[in-house]
Amino acid sequence: MALAKKFIAEFIGTFWLVLGGCGSAVLAAHVAGSDGYPFGIGYAGVALAFGLTVLTGAYAFGSVSGAHFNPAVSFGLWAGGRFAGKDLIPYVIAQVLGGLLAGWVLYLIATGKSGFAIDPSAPGAFASNGYGSRSPGGFSLGAAFLTEAVLTGMFLVVIMGATHKTAVAGFAPIAIGLALTLIHLISIPVTNTSVNPARSTAVALFAGSGALDQLWLFWVAPIIGGVIGGVIYRALNSND
């Protein structure tokens, strides 16, 4: 029963993250009025939206599941000694399914607008992640891999530090949400920012073959980065 509750919390939390973060990118990032005046939220707004989804989701579900909402976070916390290996696969399944439901809901909303279409070859199509010709800034595979691995690693360091037993209670979601906002401000031009395999998978299935062909990187790099971040933090606090 306890694992079932955690599964549901991770499912809903990841649904919220994808709907809020990717939804802001698809529906609100680049909007213009009938007179052509732009009033979209832009990259900065999308970055803040992702941070807010994690912040609010962590307050809502942190006491139930720990509020991972991200396979790379689950792997990183496991490597850092903060998460049981027996729960790893159920968490990842819940996160991927929650993300996929959000991607489908977002697709239904977006296609409700006349003229909406997804160009599978376009950088960031349907909030998808990519490198090379599918990178918003034209960054290479190597640059994308390094960005995703390093930023996910630092994300784990922040998460583990903010949730450490000596940290000020109740403030962890704020630090974690701001960290994710910063990560997006850095890396949206590079990969459209993943650091979360469930988030990438959720929209890639609707973005077309280009996003699916490159999806492997947004599983491998974040998980490697998350594990390294978890190991580093564990080593720095080996006397705890």
Short mmCIF file of C-alpha atoms in Angstrom, two decimals:
data_model
loop_
_atom_site.label_atom_id
_atom_site.label_comp_id
_atom_site.label_asym_id
_atom_site.label_seq_id
_atom_site.Cartn_x
_atom_site.Cartn_y
_atom_site.Cartn_z
CA MET A 1 0.00 0.00 0.00
CA ALA A 2 2.82 2.42 0.87
CA LEU A 3 4.51 1.81 -2.50
CA ALA A 4 1.20 2.27 -4.30
CA LYS A 5 0.77 5.71 -2.71
CA LYS A 6 4.31 6.65 -3.72
CA PHE A 7 3.62 5.42 -7.26
CA ILE A 8 0.52 7.61 -7.50
CA ALA A 9 2.35 10.63 -6.05
CA GLU A 10 5.19 10.26 -8.56
CA PHE A 11 2.68 9.78 -11.39
CA ILE A 12 0.72 12.93 -10.54
CA GLY A 13 3.81 14.97 -9.73
CA THR A 14 5.48 14.15 -13.03
CA PHE A 15 2.21 14.84 -14.83
CA TRP A 16 2.19 18.28 -13.20
CA LEU A 17 5.82 18.96 -14.10
CA VAL A 18 5.36 18.11 -17.78
CA LEU A 19 2.01 19.83 -18.12
CA GLY A 20 3.24 22.99 -16.42
CA GLY A 21 6.74 23.17 -17.86
CA CYS A 22 6.21 21.86 -21.38
CA GLY A 23 2.75 23.42 -21.48
CA SER A 24 4.26 26.86 -20.90
CA ALA A 25 6.72 26.24 -23.76
CA VAL A 26 4.10 25.02 -26.22
CA LEU A 27 1.22 27.32 -25.35
CA ALA A 28 2.71 30.50 -23.89
CA ALA A 29 6.35 30.98 -24.87
CA HIS A 30 5.77 32.68 -28.21
CA VAL A 31 2.37 34.34 -28.47
CA ALA A 32 1.30 37.43 -30.40
CA GLY A 33 -1.90 39.43 -30.32
CA SER A 34 -4.10 40.17 -33.31
CA ASP A 35 -1.98 43.27 -33.95
CA GLY A 36 1.19 41.19 -34.00
CA TYR A 37 2.48 42.50 -30.68
CA PRO A 38 4.35 39.71 -28.85
CA PHE A 39 3.31 39.00 -25.28
CA GLY A 40 4.59 35.46 -24.79
CA ILE A 41 6.57 34.53 -21.70
CA GLY A 42 9.75 33.62 -23.63
CA TYR A 43 12.63 31.43 -22.46
CA ALA A 44 12.80 33.07 -19.05
CA GLY A 45 9.13 32.42 -18.45
CA VAL A 46 9.45 28.78 -19.45
CA ALA A 47 12.44 28.39 -17.12
CA LEU A 48 10.43 29.83 -14.25
CA ALA A 49 7.46 27.59 -15.08
CA PHE A 50 9.57 24.45 -14.78
CA GLY A 51 10.94 25.67 -11.46
CA LEU A 52 7.47 26.42 -10.16
CA THR A 53 6.13 22.99 -11.09
CA VAL A 54 8.88 21.30 -9.07
CA LEU A 55 8.51 23.72 -6.17
CA THR A 56 4.74 23.29 -5.91
CA GLY A 57 4.88 19.55 -6.64
CA ALA A 58 7.48 19.01 -3.94
CA TYR A 59 5.32 20.74 -1.35
CA ALA A 60 2.30 18.72 -2.50
CA PHE A 61 3.89 15.27 -2.70
CA GLY A 62 7.24 15.43 -0.92
CA SER A 63 5.88 13.86 2.24
CA VAL A 64 4.46 10.93 0.25
CA SER A 65 7.14 9.95 -2.26
CA GLY A 66 10.02 12.36 -1.80
CA ALA A 67 8.92 14.21 -4.96
CA HIS A 68 11.46 12.91 -7.47
CA PHE A 69 9.35 13.35 -10.64
CA ASN A 70 12.43 12.43 -12.67
CA PRO A 71 14.20 9.10 -13.35
CA ALA A 72 17.61 10.80 -13.22
CA VAL A 73 16.82 12.12 -9.74
CA SER A 74 15.74 8.66 -8.58
CA PHE A 75 18.94 7.11 -9.93
CA GLY A 76 21.02 9.88 -8.40
CA LEU A 77 19.43 9.56 -4.97
CA TRP A 78 19.94 5.79 -5.14
CA ALA A 79 23.64 6.29 -5.99
CA GLY A 80 23.85 8.82 -3.17
CA GLY A 81 22.46 6.36 -0.64
CA ARG A 82 19.20 8.21 -0.14
CA PHE A 83 16.84 5.89 -2.02
CA ALA A 84 16.19 2.15 -1.92
CA GLY A 85 17.08 0.23 -5.07
CA LYS A 86 13.97 -1.93 -4.78
CA ASP A 87 11.77 1.10 -5.46
CA LEU A 88 13.79 2.42 -8.40
CA ILE A 89 11.95 0.71 -11.26
CA PRO A 90 8.42 1.39 -9.89
CA TYR A 91 9.33 5.07 -9.52
CA VAL A 92 10.68 5.30 -13.07
CA ILE A 93 7.57 3.60 -14.47
CA ALA A 94 5.30 5.98 -12.57
CA GLN A 95 7.27 9.00 -13.76
CA VAL A 96 7.24 7.96 -17.41
CA LEU A 97 3.52 7.16 -17.37
CA GLY A 98 2.65 10.42 -15.63
CA GLY A 99 4.71 12.34 -18.16
CA LEU A 100 3.09 10.56 -21.09
CA LEU A 101 -0.38 11.38 -19.82
CA ALA A 102 0.62 15.04 -19.54
CA GLY A 103 2.05 14.98 -23.06
CA TRP A 104 -1.21 13.60 -24.38
CA VAL A 105 -3.31 16.16 -22.50
CA LEU A 106 -1.05 18.95 -23.76
CA TYR A 107 -1.38 17.65 -27.32
CA LEU A 108 -5.18 17.65 -27.04
CA ILE A 109 -5.12 21.24 -25.78
CA ALA A 110 -2.64 22.46 -28.40
CA THR A 111 -4.48 20.88 -31.32
CA GLY A 112 -7.62 22.68 -30.19
CA LYS A 113 -6.21 25.81 -31.82
CA SER A 114 -6.95 26.24 -35.52
CA GLY A 115 -3.84 25.89 -37.64
CA PHE A 116 -1.70 24.24 -34.97
CA ALA A 117 0.87 21.87 -36.46
CA ILE A 118 4.08 20.19 -35.31
CA ASP A 119 7.12 20.32 -37.58
CA PRO A 120 9.13 17.20 -36.63
CA SER A 121 12.36 18.73 -37.95
CA ALA A 122 12.08 22.03 -36.10
CA PRO A 123 14.29 22.73 -33.06
CA GLY A 124 12.24 22.31 -29.90
CA ALA A 125 9.17 21.03 -31.75
CA PHE A 126 6.37 20.50 -29.19
CA ALA A 127 8.85 21.35 -26.38
CA SER A 128 11.06 18.40 -27.37
CA ASN A 129 14.77 18.18 -26.71
CA GLY A 130 17.48 17.88 -29.33
CA TYR A 131 21.00 18.48 -30.54
CA GLY A 132 22.53 19.47 -33.87
CA SER A 133 19.82 20.68 -36.21
CA ARG A 134 17.23 20.12 -33.48
CA SER A 135 19.05 22.23 -30.88
CA PRO A 136 17.52 25.72 -30.48
CA GLY A 137 21.00 27.21 -30.74
CA GLY A 138 22.52 24.65 -33.10
CA PHE A 139 24.73 23.00 -30.47
CA SER A 140 26.48 19.70 -31.22
CA LEU A 141 25.82 16.25 -29.79
CA GLY A 142 28.90 16.53 -27.58
CA ALA A 143 27.89 19.91 -26.21
CA ALA A 144 24.36 18.66 -25.55
CA PHE A 145 25.59 15.53 -23.76
CA LEU A 146 27.99 17.51 -21.57
CA THR A 147 25.33 20.10 -20.74
CA GLU A 148 22.73 17.52 -19.74
CA ALA A 149 25.17 15.43 -17.69
CA VAL A 150 26.79 18.33 -15.83
CA LEU A 151 23.58 20.19 -15.07
CA THR A 152 21.79 17.05 -13.89
CA GLY A 153 24.75 16.27 -11.66
CA MET A 154 24.61 19.72 -10.10
CA PHE A 155 20.84 19.36 -9.72
CA LEU A 156 21.41 16.24 -7.62
CA VAL A 157 23.98 18.02 -5.47
CA VAL A 158 21.46 20.80 -4.77
CA ILE A 159 18.66 18.31 -4.07
CA MET A 160 20.74 16.28 -1.65
CA GLY A 161 22.08 19.36 0.08
CA ALA A 162 18.68 20.99 0.40
CA THR A 163 17.18 17.80 1.87
CA HIS A 164 20.10 16.99 4.17
CA LYS A 165 19.23 16.44 7.81
CA THR A 166 21.08 19.64 8.78
CA ALA A 167 19.28 21.81 6.20
CA VAL A 168 16.58 24.24 7.29
CA ALA A 169 13.31 22.31 7.31
CA GLY A 170 10.63 23.29 4.83
CA PHE A 171 12.83 25.24 2.41
CA ALA A 172 14.07 22.40 0.21
CA PRO A 173 11.40 22.81 -2.50
CA ILE A 174 12.35 26.46 -2.93
CA ALA A 175 16.04 25.70 -3.44
CA ILE A 176 15.25 22.80 -5.77
CA GLY A 177 12.75 24.84 -7.80
CA LEU A 178 15.19 27.73 -8.17
CA ALA A 179 17.94 25.31 -9.19
CA LEU A 180 15.76 23.91 -11.96
CA THR A 181 14.91 27.43 -13.09
CA LEU A 182 18.62 28.27 -13.29
CA ILE A 183 19.31 25.06 -15.19
CA HIS A 184 16.73 26.03 -17.80
CA LEU A 185 18.08 29.57 -18.10
CA ILE A 186 21.48 28.07 -18.91
CA SER A 187 20.49 25.26 -21.23
CA ILE A 188 17.30 26.02 -23.14
CA PRO A 189 19.40 27.34 -26.07
CA VAL A 190 21.53 24.17 -26.02
CA THR A 191 19.06 21.28 -25.76
CA ASN A 192 15.76 22.92 -24.90
CA THR A 193 16.62 21.52 -21.44
CA SER A 194 15.79 18.02 -20.37
CA VAL A 195 17.70 16.88 -17.24
CA ASN A 196 14.69 14.56 -16.97
CA PRO A 197 14.16 11.48 -19.18
CA ALA A 198 10.44 11.29 -18.34
CA ARG A 199 9.92 14.90 -19.46
CA SER A 200 11.77 14.23 -22.73
CA THR A 201 9.87 11.03 -23.47
CA ALA A 202 6.52 12.63 -22.72
CA VAL A 203 6.74 15.10 -25.61
CA ALA A 204 9.03 13.20 -27.99
CA LEU A 205 6.24 10.74 -28.77
CA PHE A 206 4.15 13.63 -30.09
CA ALA A 207 6.97 15.66 -31.66
CA GLY A 208 7.79 13.13 -34.36
CA SER A 209 10.68 11.05 -35.64
CA GLY A 210 13.36 13.72 -35.14
CA ALA A 211 12.78 13.90 -31.39
CA LEU A 212 12.48 10.13 -31.07
CA ASP A 213 15.75 9.54 -32.92
CA GLN A 214 17.59 11.74 -30.42
CA LEU A 215 15.71 10.66 -27.29
CA TRP A 216 18.47 8.24 -26.25
CA LEU A 217 20.75 11.14 -25.25
CA PHE A 218 18.13 12.55 -22.90
CA TRP A 219 18.00 9.26 -21.04
CA VAL A 220 21.69 8.44 -20.97
CA ALA A 221 23.22 11.84 -20.16
CA PRO A 222 20.87 12.86 -17.32
CA ILE A 223 21.09 9.45 -15.63
CA ILE A 224 24.89 9.42 -15.85
CA GLY A 225 24.99 12.98 -14.53
CA GLY A 226 22.53 12.21 -11.76
CA VAL A 227 24.51 9.18 -10.59
CA ILE A 228 27.76 11.15 -10.60
CA GLY A 229 26.15 13.98 -8.65
CA GLY A 230 24.76 11.54 -6.09
CA VAL A 231 28.13 9.82 -5.67
CA ILE A 232 29.95 13.15 -5.28
CA TYR A 233 27.56 14.41 -2.62
CA ARG A 234 27.72 11.10 -0.78
CA ALA A 235 31.52 11.24 -0.80
CA LEU A 236 31.54 14.80 0.55
CA ASN A 237 29.28 13.75 3.42
CA SER A 238 30.76 10.31 4.09
CA ASN A 239 30.96 10.98 7.84
CA ASP A 240 27.19 11.51 8.22
#
